[in-house]
mmCIF file of C-alpha atoms and ligand atoms in Angstrom:
data_model
loop_
_atom_site.group_PDB
_atom_site.id
_atom_site.type_symbol
_atom_site.label_atom_id
_atom_site.label_comp_id
_atom_site.label_asym_id
_atom_site.label_seq_id
_atom_site.Cartn_x
_atom_site.Cartn_y
_atom_site.Cartn_z
ATOM 1 C CA MET J 1 222.531 269.582 127.108
ATOM 2 C CA LEU J 2 221.716 271.871 124.174
ATOM 3 C CA ILE J 3 219.132 271.170 121.508
ATOM 4 C CA VAL J 4 219.997 273.048 118.324
ATOM 5 C CA MET J 5 216.957 273.655 116.122
ATOM 6 C CA HIS J 6 217.042 273.902 112.311
ATOM 7 C CA SER J 7 217.096 277.486 111.070
ATOM 8 C CA GLU J 8 213.607 277.030 109.610
ATOM 9 C CA ALA J 9 212.139 275.242 112.665
ATOM 10 C CA SER J 10 208.632 276.484 113.468
ATOM 11 C CA PRO J 11 207.552 277.947 116.835
ATOM 12 C CA ALA J 12 205.353 274.857 117.307
ATOM 13 C CA GLN J 13 208.388 272.555 116.862
ATOM 14 C CA ILE J 14 210.369 274.598 119.409
ATOM 15 C CA GLN J 15 207.408 274.418 121.776
ATOM 16 C CA ARG J 16 207.256 270.637 121.376
ATOM 17 C CA VAL J 17 210.947 270.350 122.304
ATOM 18 C CA CYS J 18 210.312 272.476 125.427
ATOM 19 C CA GLU J 19 207.331 270.323 126.431
ATOM 20 C CA THR J 20 209.302 267.124 125.928
ATOM 21 C CA ILE J 21 212.109 268.456 128.155
ATOM 22 C CA GLN J 22 209.491 269.195 130.837
ATOM 23 C CA GLU J 23 208.020 265.711 130.485
ATOM 24 C CA MET J 24 211.525 264.319 131.020
ATOM 25 C CA GLY J 25 211.607 266.202 134.344
ATOM 26 C CA TYR J 26 213.979 269.022 133.343
ATOM 27 C CA THR J 27 213.669 272.745 132.615
ATOM 28 C CA PRO J 28 213.833 274.105 129.050
ATOM 29 C CA ARG J 29 215.643 277.422 128.380
ATOM 30 C CA PRO J 30 214.845 278.522 124.793
ATOM 31 C CA MET J 31 217.469 280.922 123.414
ATOM 32 C CA PRO J 32 216.473 282.518 120.111
ATOM 33 C CA GLY J 33 219.567 283.384 118.049
ATOM 34 C CA LYS J 34 220.169 285.280 114.816
ATOM 35 C CA GLN J 35 220.318 282.082 112.714
ATOM 36 C CA ARG J 36 218.444 279.560 114.809
ATOM 37 C CA THR J 37 216.984 278.844 118.209
ATOM 38 C CA THR J 38 218.753 276.591 120.667
ATOM 39 C CA VAL J 39 216.999 275.138 123.677
ATOM 40 C CA GLY J 40 219.070 274.524 126.774
ATOM 41 C CA LEU J 41 218.165 271.702 129.115
ATOM 42 C CA VAL J 42 218.857 272.527 132.738
ATOM 43 C CA GLY J 43 218.336 270.711 135.997
ATOM 44 C CA ASN J 44 220.290 267.596 135.082
ATOM 45 C CA ASP J 45 223.010 266.170 137.240
ATOM 46 C CA GLY J 46 225.099 264.234 134.777
ATOM 47 C CA ARG J 47 224.491 263.023 131.237
ATOM 48 C CA VAL J 48 220.927 262.886 129.917
ATOM 49 C CA ASP J 49 219.777 260.487 127.186
ATOM 50 C CA GLY J 50 218.968 262.835 124.295
ATOM 51 C CA SER J 51 217.611 260.258 121.832
ATOM 52 C CA ARG J 52 213.976 261.234 122.444
ATOM 53 C CA LEU J 53 214.791 264.855 121.641
ATOM 54 C CA GLU J 54 216.983 264.027 118.643
ATOM 55 C CA ALA J 55 214.021 262.373 116.945
ATOM 56 C CA LEU J 56 211.674 265.373 117.260
ATOM 57 C CA PRO J 57 210.829 267.382 114.116
ATOM 58 C CA GLY J 58 212.855 270.573 113.663
ATOM 59 C CA VAL J 59 215.790 269.346 115.758
ATOM 60 C CA GLN J 60 219.157 269.621 113.998
ATOM 61 C CA GLU J 61 221.439 268.245 116.679
ATOM 62 C CA VAL J 62 221.797 267.561 120.378
ATOM 63 C CA ILE J 63 225.033 268.732 122.010
ATOM 64 C CA HIS J 64 226.233 267.435 125.359
ATOM 65 C CA VAL J 65 228.015 270.266 127.217
ATOM 66 C CA SER J 66 231.263 268.752 128.371
ATOM 67 C CA LYS J 67 232.157 271.231 131.141
ATOM 68 C CA PRO J 68 230.817 271.073 134.718
ATOM 69 C CA TYR J 69 229.533 274.617 134.236
ATOM 70 C CA LYS J 70 226.877 274.839 131.538
ATOM 71 C CA GLN J 71 225.067 278.125 131.060
ATOM 72 C CA VAL J 72 228.205 280.227 131.453
ATOM 73 C CA SER J 73 230.103 278.184 128.857
ATOM 74 C CA ARG J 74 230.869 279.148 125.268
ATOM 75 C CA GLU J 75 229.459 275.799 124.200
ATOM 76 C CA TRP J 76 226.095 276.883 125.592
ATOM 77 C CA LYS J 77 226.224 280.392 124.127
ATOM 78 C CA PRO J 78 228.930 281.125 121.553
ATOM 79 C CA GLU J 79 228.368 284.892 121.291
ATOM 80 C CA ALA J 80 229.674 287.230 123.998
ATOM 81 C CA THR J 81 227.243 288.423 126.674
ATOM 82 C CA VAL J 82 226.914 292.184 126.797
ATOM 83 C CA VAL J 83 225.658 293.425 130.168
ATOM 84 C CA ARG J 84 223.577 296.557 129.578
ATOM 85 C CA LEU J 85 223.518 299.246 132.230
ATOM 86 C CA PRO J 86 221.487 302.441 132.550
ATOM 87 C CA GLY J 87 222.675 305.388 130.461
ATOM 88 C CA GLY J 88 223.674 303.253 127.487
ATOM 89 C CA ILE J 89 226.780 301.824 129.161
ATOM 90 C CA ALA J 90 227.503 298.203 128.297
ATOM 91 C CA ILE J 91 230.105 295.768 129.636
ATOM 92 C CA GLY J 92 231.309 293.052 127.270
ATOM 93 C CA GLY J 93 230.971 294.997 124.019
ATOM 94 C CA GLU J 94 233.539 297.088 122.223
ATOM 95 C CA ALA J 95 233.936 299.678 125.000
ATOM 96 C CA VAL J 96 236.113 299.074 128.057
ATOM 97 C CA VAL J 97 234.253 300.300 131.149
ATOM 98 C CA VAL J 98 236.291 301.900 133.909
ATOM 99 C CA MET J 99 234.868 301.670 137.445
ATOM 100 C CA ALA J 100 236.776 303.736 139.967
ATOM 101 C CA GLY J 101 236.553 305.167 143.439
ATOM 102 C CA PRO J 102 237.693 304.549 146.992
ATOM 103 C CA CYS J 103 237.765 301.165 148.627
ATOM 104 C CA SER J 104 235.129 302.289 151.160
ATOM 105 C CA VAL J 105 232.598 305.069 151.536
ATOM 106 C CA GLU J 106 234.035 307.011 154.501
ATOM 107 C CA SER J 107 232.138 310.307 154.646
ATOM 108 C CA GLU J 108 229.933 312.504 152.508
ATOM 109 C CA ARG J 109 232.805 314.770 151.633
ATOM 110 C CA GLN J 110 235.161 311.913 150.779
ATOM 111 C CA ILE J 111 232.743 310.085 148.452
ATOM 112 C CA LEU J 112 231.420 313.200 146.701
ATOM 113 C CA THR J 113 234.960 314.467 146.117
ATOM 114 C CA ALA J 114 236.128 311.073 144.865
ATOM 115 C CA ALA J 115 233.085 310.761 142.590
ATOM 116 C CA ALA J 116 233.699 314.192 141.050
ATOM 117 C CA GLN J 117 237.383 313.377 140.534
ATOM 118 C CA VAL J 118 236.894 310.021 138.823
ATOM 119 C CA ARG J 119 234.030 311.432 136.730
ATOM 120 C CA GLU J 120 236.273 314.271 135.620
ATOM 121 C CA ALA J 121 238.964 311.789 134.586
ATOM 122 C CA GLY J 122 236.418 309.818 132.536
ATOM 123 C CA ALA J 123 235.255 306.846 134.668
ATOM 124 C CA ALA J 124 231.734 305.598 133.918
ATOM 125 C CA VAL J 125 231.019 303.816 137.205
ATOM 126 C CA LEU J 126 231.768 304.777 140.817
ATOM 127 C CA ARG J 127 233.060 301.956 143.016
ATOM 128 C CA ALA J 128 233.036 302.055 146.843
ATOM 129 C CA GLY J 129 231.985 299.666 149.553
ATOM 130 C CA ALA J 130 229.316 300.629 152.075
ATOM 131 C CA PHE J 131 229.592 297.153 153.630
ATOM 132 C CA LYS J 132 233.199 295.979 153.861
ATOM 133 C CA PRO J 133 234.417 292.419 154.329
ATOM 134 C CA ARG J 134 237.631 292.970 156.311
ATOM 135 C CA SER J 135 240.138 290.330 157.291
ATOM 136 C CA SER J 136 240.179 291.708 160.844
ATOM 137 C CA PRO J 137 237.025 292.335 162.878
ATOM 138 C CA TYR J 138 238.751 295.414 164.336
ATOM 139 C CA SER J 139 239.246 297.121 160.964
ATOM 140 C CA PHE J 140 236.774 299.690 159.600
ATOM 141 C CA GLN J 141 233.660 297.760 158.557
ATOM 142 C CA GLY J 142 232.063 300.429 156.355
ATOM 143 C CA LEU J 143 229.276 302.919 156.992
ATOM 144 C CA GLY J 144 226.554 300.415 156.066
ATOM 145 C CA VAL J 145 223.149 301.861 155.167
ATOM 146 C CA GLU J 146 224.459 305.411 155.613
ATOM 147 C CA GLY J 147 227.137 304.597 153.024
ATOM 148 C CA LEU J 148 224.475 303.418 150.564
ATOM 149 C CA LYS J 149 222.640 306.736 150.956
ATOM 150 C CA LEU J 150 225.855 308.615 150.240
ATOM 151 C CA LEU J 151 226.427 306.524 147.112
ATOM 152 C CA ALA J 152 222.927 307.385 145.884
ATOM 153 C CA ARG J 153 223.763 311.026 146.481
ATOM 154 C CA ALA J 154 227.027 310.704 144.521
ATOM 155 C CA ARG J 155 225.091 309.214 141.594
ATOM 156 C CA GLU J 156 222.616 312.098 141.667
ATOM 157 C CA GLU J 157 225.434 314.617 141.593
ATOM 158 C CA THR J 158 227.660 313.033 138.976
ATOM 159 C CA GLY J 159 225.492 310.688 136.884
ATOM 160 C CA LEU J 160 227.996 307.907 137.573
ATOM 161 C CA LEU J 161 226.592 304.404 137.954
ATOM 162 C CA ILE J 162 227.294 302.628 141.239
ATOM 163 C CA VAL J 163 228.993 299.300 141.950
ATOM 164 C CA THR J 164 228.968 298.318 145.625
ATOM 165 C CA GLU J 165 229.241 295.121 147.604
ATOM 166 C CA ALA J 166 226.556 292.940 149.164
ATOM 167 C CA MET J 167 228.075 290.835 151.930
ATOM 168 C CA ASP J 168 225.219 288.468 152.674
ATOM 169 C CA ALA J 169 221.921 287.209 151.304
ATOM 170 C CA GLU J 170 219.972 289.114 153.980
ATOM 171 C CA GLY J 171 221.462 292.468 152.954
ATOM 172 C CA ALA J 172 221.389 291.989 149.182
ATOM 173 C CA ASP J 173 217.977 293.578 148.534
ATOM 174 C CA GLN J 174 218.984 296.688 150.436
ATOM 175 C CA VAL J 175 222.194 296.992 148.402
ATOM 176 C CA ALA J 176 220.248 296.360 145.176
ATOM 177 C CA GLU J 177 218.024 299.370 145.882
ATOM 178 C CA VAL J 178 221.030 301.628 145.309
ATOM 179 C CA ALA J 179 223.540 299.605 143.279
ATOM 180 C CA ASP J 180 223.513 299.546 139.490
ATOM 181 C CA ILE J 181 225.871 296.579 139.802
ATOM 182 C CA ILE J 182 225.980 294.364 142.912
ATOM 183 C CA GLN J 183 229.509 293.300 143.826
ATOM 184 C CA VAL J 184 230.127 289.867 145.308
ATOM 185 C CA GLY J 185 233.581 290.083 146.859
ATOM 186 C CA ALA J 186 236.435 287.606 146.722
ATOM 187 C CA ARG J 187 235.730 286.312 150.221
ATOM 188 C CA ASN J 188 232.150 285.575 149.236
ATOM 189 C CA MET J 189 232.756 283.933 145.857
ATOM 190 C CA GLN J 190 231.610 280.625 147.299
ATOM 191 C CA ASN J 191 228.876 281.993 149.561
ATOM 192 C CA TYR J 192 226.217 279.935 147.831
ATOM 193 C CA SER J 193 223.209 281.469 149.567
ATOM 194 C CA LEU J 194 224.426 284.935 148.487
ATOM 195 C CA LEU J 195 225.022 283.701 144.929
ATOM 196 C CA LYS J 196 221.518 282.230 144.755
ATOM 197 C CA LYS J 197 220.041 285.390 146.205
ATOM 198 C CA VAL J 198 221.696 287.748 143.693
ATOM 199 C CA GLY J 199 220.684 285.268 140.979
ATOM 200 C CA ARG J 200 217.082 286.160 141.781
ATOM 201 C CA ILE J 201 217.640 289.945 141.789
ATOM 202 C CA ASP J 202 217.183 291.857 138.553
ATOM 203 C CA LYS J 203 220.524 293.693 138.697
ATOM 204 C CA PRO J 204 223.914 292.884 137.119
ATOM 205 C CA VAL J 205 226.395 291.160 139.421
ATOM 206 C CA LEU J 206 230.166 291.710 139.550
ATOM 207 C CA LEU J 207 231.608 288.417 140.790
ATOM 208 C CA LYS J 208 235.188 288.628 142.051
ATOM 209 C CA ARG J 209 237.515 285.639 141.917
ATOM 210 C CA GLY J 210 238.112 284.084 145.332
ATOM 211 C CA LEU J 211 241.460 284.426 147.078
ATOM 212 C CA SER J 212 242.520 280.936 146.106
ATOM 213 C CA ALA J 213 239.863 279.954 143.595
ATOM 214 C CA THR J 214 240.574 278.249 140.304
ATOM 215 C CA ILE J 215 239.044 279.674 137.147
ATOM 216 C CA GLN J 216 236.732 276.670 137.027
ATOM 217 C CA GLU J 217 235.510 277.447 140.549
ATOM 218 C CA LEU J 218 234.900 281.072 139.522
ATOM 219 C CA LEU J 219 232.832 279.899 136.543
ATOM 220 C CA LEU J 220 230.898 277.443 138.721
ATOM 221 C CA SER J 221 230.058 280.270 141.115
ATOM 222 C CA ALA J 222 228.819 282.327 138.162
ATOM 223 C CA GLU J 223 226.751 279.300 137.126
ATOM 224 C CA TYR J 224 224.856 279.532 140.441
ATOM 225 C CA ILE J 225 223.751 283.059 139.513
ATOM 226 C CA LEU J 226 222.700 282.143 135.980
ATOM 227 C CA ALA J 227 220.948 279.008 137.208
ATOM 228 C CA GLU J 228 218.669 281.223 139.312
ATOM 229 C CA GLY J 229 217.746 283.243 136.223
ATOM 230 C CA ASN J 230 220.101 286.244 136.265
ATOM 231 C CA PRO J 231 222.169 286.244 133.038
ATOM 232 C CA ASN J 232 223.960 289.538 133.787
ATOM 233 C CA VAL J 233 227.171 288.436 135.439
ATOM 234 C CA ILE J 234 230.496 290.237 135.059
ATOM 235 C CA LEU J 235 233.517 288.262 136.247
ATOM 236 C CA CYS J 236 236.464 289.992 137.910
ATOM 237 C CA GLU J 237 240.094 288.919 138.143
ATOM 238 C CA ARG J 238 241.552 290.466 141.319
ATOM 239 C CA GLY J 239 244.560 288.297 141.958
ATOM 240 C CA VAL J 240 244.982 285.092 143.915
ATOM 241 C CA ARG J 241 247.207 284.095 146.810
ATOM 242 C CA GLY J 242 250.792 283.729 145.719
ATOM 243 C CA PHE J 243 253.969 282.799 147.584
ATOM 244 C CA ASP J 244 255.755 286.087 146.997
ATOM 245 C CA SER J 245 255.122 289.018 149.307
ATOM 246 C CA ALA J 246 256.402 291.500 146.695
ATOM 247 C CA THR J 247 252.775 291.945 145.662
ATOM 248 C CA ARG J 248 249.617 291.624 147.781
ATOM 249 C CA ASN J 249 248.232 288.995 145.414
ATOM 250 C CA LEU J 250 249.347 287.272 142.240
ATOM 251 C CA PHE J 251 247.468 289.177 139.548
ATOM 252 C CA ASP J 252 246.538 286.471 137.065
ATOM 253 C CA LEU J 253 246.352 288.233 133.725
ATOM 254 C CA SER J 254 246.146 284.931 131.907
ATOM 255 C CA ALA J 255 242.732 284.408 133.504
ATOM 256 C CA ILE J 256 241.392 286.964 131.016
ATOM 257 C CA PRO J 257 242.050 284.959 127.828
ATOM 258 C CA VAL J 258 241.261 281.696 129.666
ATOM 259 C CA VAL J 259 237.831 282.998 130.714
ATOM 260 C CA LYS J 260 237.210 284.487 127.263
ATOM 261 C CA ALA J 261 237.784 281.089 125.681
ATOM 262 C CA ALA J 262 235.715 279.155 128.219
ATOM 263 C CA SER J 263 232.822 281.552 128.778
ATOM 264 C CA HIS J 264 230.696 284.160 127.023
ATOM 265 C CA LEU J 265 230.585 286.315 130.167
ATOM 266 C CA PRO J 266 232.499 289.603 130.309
ATOM 267 C CA ILE J 267 235.568 289.802 132.542
ATOM 268 C CA VAL J 268 237.029 292.905 134.139
ATOM 269 C CA ALA J 269 240.341 293.328 135.948
ATOM 270 C CA ASP J 270 241.117 294.797 139.363
ATOM 271 C CA PRO J 271 244.841 295.629 139.436
ATOM 272 C CA SER J 272 244.412 297.497 142.748
ATOM 273 C CA HIS J 273 243.707 294.363 144.805
ATOM 274 C CA GLY J 274 245.753 292.385 142.280
ATOM 275 C CA THR J 275 248.973 294.158 143.210
ATOM 276 C CA GLY J 276 248.287 296.000 146.480
ATOM 277 C CA HIS J 277 250.692 298.844 145.642
ATOM 278 C CA ARG J 278 249.680 302.011 143.870
ATOM 279 C CA ASP J 279 252.857 302.172 141.796
ATOM 280 C CA MET J 280 251.987 298.859 140.184
ATOM 281 C CA VAL J 281 248.388 299.687 139.347
ATOM 282 C CA ILE J 282 248.917 301.721 136.162
ATOM 283 C CA PRO J 283 251.234 299.213 134.443
ATOM 284 C CA MET J 284 248.910 296.311 135.272
ATOM 285 C CA ALA J 285 245.831 298.274 134.194
ATOM 286 C CA ARG J 286 247.507 298.882 130.840
ATOM 287 C CA ALA J 287 248.371 295.199 130.613
ATOM 288 C CA ALA J 288 244.825 294.112 131.502
ATOM 289 C CA VAL J 289 243.315 296.237 128.753
ATOM 290 C CA ALA J 290 245.900 294.857 126.316
ATOM 291 C CA ALA J 291 244.976 291.317 127.429
ATOM 292 C CA GLY J 292 241.317 291.904 126.556
ATOM 293 C CA ALA J 293 239.660 292.926 129.825
ATOM 294 C CA ASP J 294 236.167 294.354 129.312
ATOM 295 C CA GLY J 295 236.625 296.799 132.135
ATOM 296 C CA LEU J 296 238.801 297.943 135.027
ATOM 297 C CA LEU J 297 238.041 298.266 138.725
ATOM 298 C CA ILE J 298 240.413 300.831 140.215
ATOM 299 C CA GLU J 299 240.757 302.207 143.736
ATOM 300 C CA VAL J 300 241.183 305.987 143.781
ATOM 301 C CA HIS J 301 241.030 308.142 146.914
ATOM 302 C CA PRO J 302 241.156 311.953 147.267
ATOM 303 C CA HIS J 303 243.752 311.447 150.065
ATOM 304 C CA PRO J 304 245.082 307.877 149.939
ATOM 305 C CA ASP J 305 247.330 308.504 152.955
ATOM 306 C CA ARG J 306 244.179 309.075 155.041
ATOM 307 C CA ALA J 307 242.121 306.186 153.623
ATOM 308 C CA LEU J 308 240.357 303.953 156.147
ATOM 309 C CA SER J 309 240.964 300.908 153.946
ATOM 310 C CA ASP J 310 243.366 299.950 151.156
ATOM 311 C CA GLY J 311 245.211 303.280 151.107
ATOM 312 C CA ALA J 312 248.486 301.754 149.890
ATOM 313 C CA GLN J 313 246.897 300.551 146.672
ATOM 314 C CA SER J 314 244.662 303.595 146.106
ATOM 315 C CA LEU J 315 245.712 305.975 143.350
ATOM 316 C CA TYR J 316 246.010 309.712 143.787
ATOM 317 C CA PRO J 317 243.467 311.422 141.525
ATOM 318 C CA GLU J 318 246.188 312.675 139.186
ATOM 319 C CA GLN J 319 247.548 309.129 138.824
ATOM 320 C CA PHE J 320 244.069 308.020 137.841
ATOM 321 C CA THR J 321 243.974 310.700 135.152
ATOM 322 C CA GLN J 322 247.236 309.261 133.832
ATOM 323 C CA LEU J 323 245.779 305.729 133.919
ATOM 324 C CA MET J 324 242.801 306.876 131.861
ATOM 325 C CA ARG J 325 245.016 308.618 129.327
ATOM 326 C CA GLU J 326 247.287 305.623 128.877
ATOM 327 C CA THR J 327 244.626 302.914 128.805
ATOM 328 C CA ARG J 328 242.724 304.924 126.183
ATOM 329 C CA ILE J 329 245.717 304.560 123.854
ATOM 330 C CA ILE J 330 245.994 300.816 124.544
ATOM 331 C CA ALA J 331 242.257 300.291 123.969
ATOM 332 C CA GLU J 332 242.435 302.055 120.618
ATOM 333 C CA ALA J 333 245.479 300.032 119.612
ATOM 334 C CA ILE J 334 243.399 296.837 119.891
ATOM 335 C CA GLY J 335 240.288 298.235 118.211
ATOM 336 C CA ARG J 336 238.397 299.141 121.374
ATOM 337 C CA ARG J 337 237.683 302.354 123.242
ATOM 338 C CA ILE J 338 237.132 303.466 126.827
ATOM 339 C CA ALA J 339 233.416 303.903 127.618
ATOM 340 C CA THR J 340 232.330 307.480 128.124
ATOM 341 C CA PRO J 341 230.276 308.238 131.238
ATOM 342 C CA ALA J 342 226.542 308.846 130.872
ATOM 343 C CA GLY J 343 225.430 312.472 131.244
ATOM 344 C CA ALA J 344 224.679 313.713 134.759
ATOM 345 C CA ARG J 345 221.138 312.886 135.848
ATOM 346 C CA THR J 346 218.806 315.700 136.624
HETATM 347 C C1 PEP G 1 237.024 295.668 147.251
HETATM 348 O O1 PEP G 1 236.652 295.702 146.055
HETATM 349 O O2 PEP G 1 237.312 296.679 147.940
HETATM 350 C C2 PEP G 1 237.226 294.341 147.880
HETATM 351 C C3 PEP G 1 237.001 294.131 149.167
HETATM 352 O O3 PEP G 1 237.697 293.450 146.987
HETATM 353 P P1 PEP G 1 238.010 291.862 147.115
HETATM 354 O O4 PEP G 1 236.691 291.240 147.435
HETATM 355 O O5 PEP G 1 238.521 291.548 145.744
HETATM 356 O O6 PEP G 1 239.045 291.688 148.180
HETATM 357 MN MN1 MN G 2 239.558 297.509 148.653
#
């Protein structure tokens, strides 16, 4: 439920609304806006009787949020959420943020080379998993803590921000020490203890759509993170299971406008996992930007043929340069631009 205050409501009137919500056994979330303050009521399971709140001075109206997800909905917060990152980079504003790099951190040489290549082409964020959720227990599982150290090194050398995956609640703090954005992978979209854990960490979270999750389930998973107090969630469309083996997944571009209408959270697109084939990545990256994606997550490897994971969908560095060139034109055509990387850190 949302309590919309009059534009001239006093701080004391807002305070009284918050106290009343507490007396009713719920939690108030005051959200000051440009015109007026709204106070969200959280902690309810089902409809709450708002008549007591409606009668309080300064209250303009009480809105019952109709969706099962609340805090991530546009009803709750009409204006878009902009997730602010170090170095002035923001996801969800006018600029489209490109995050690129190999699927996994494999060696010092591989990650430093990849970082330099994607930085050179204009990416703002380096992606690479130190901990890898693999379908087979016999596949490469990532370098773990050593991989995190190498990512920190790559950031020092290039100034790129880092997005990397946390696989479980126990390991999330360790990942957060290095990551600028914590990735929750598709296989973990409904790992509720991980979602709650990253909801209590003060770092943005990139939440990938589950392999067969509906958009509503994706938004409910995001709700877990916001409910714990972390408002900085970036959603990611990465394709869902389809029936056709022509592509690895069915890349659901329509999820972008659907999410934009339903939620204020930014959404980025991952055409690498979405298609599974490097020749399809550039066209679908162009399409995702045209569809309104706030960012791209792209797998790029210095030697894709030697990659320890996801080589078939990893771009050659020169293909990534082409992707950047072409998506820049598309972004400009729709009144946006591609974010420029922050300067190298000293
Ligand atoms: C990845 O980003 O390399 C990854 C494992 O993605 P997903 O969780 O979407 O499969
Ligand atoms: Mn991958």
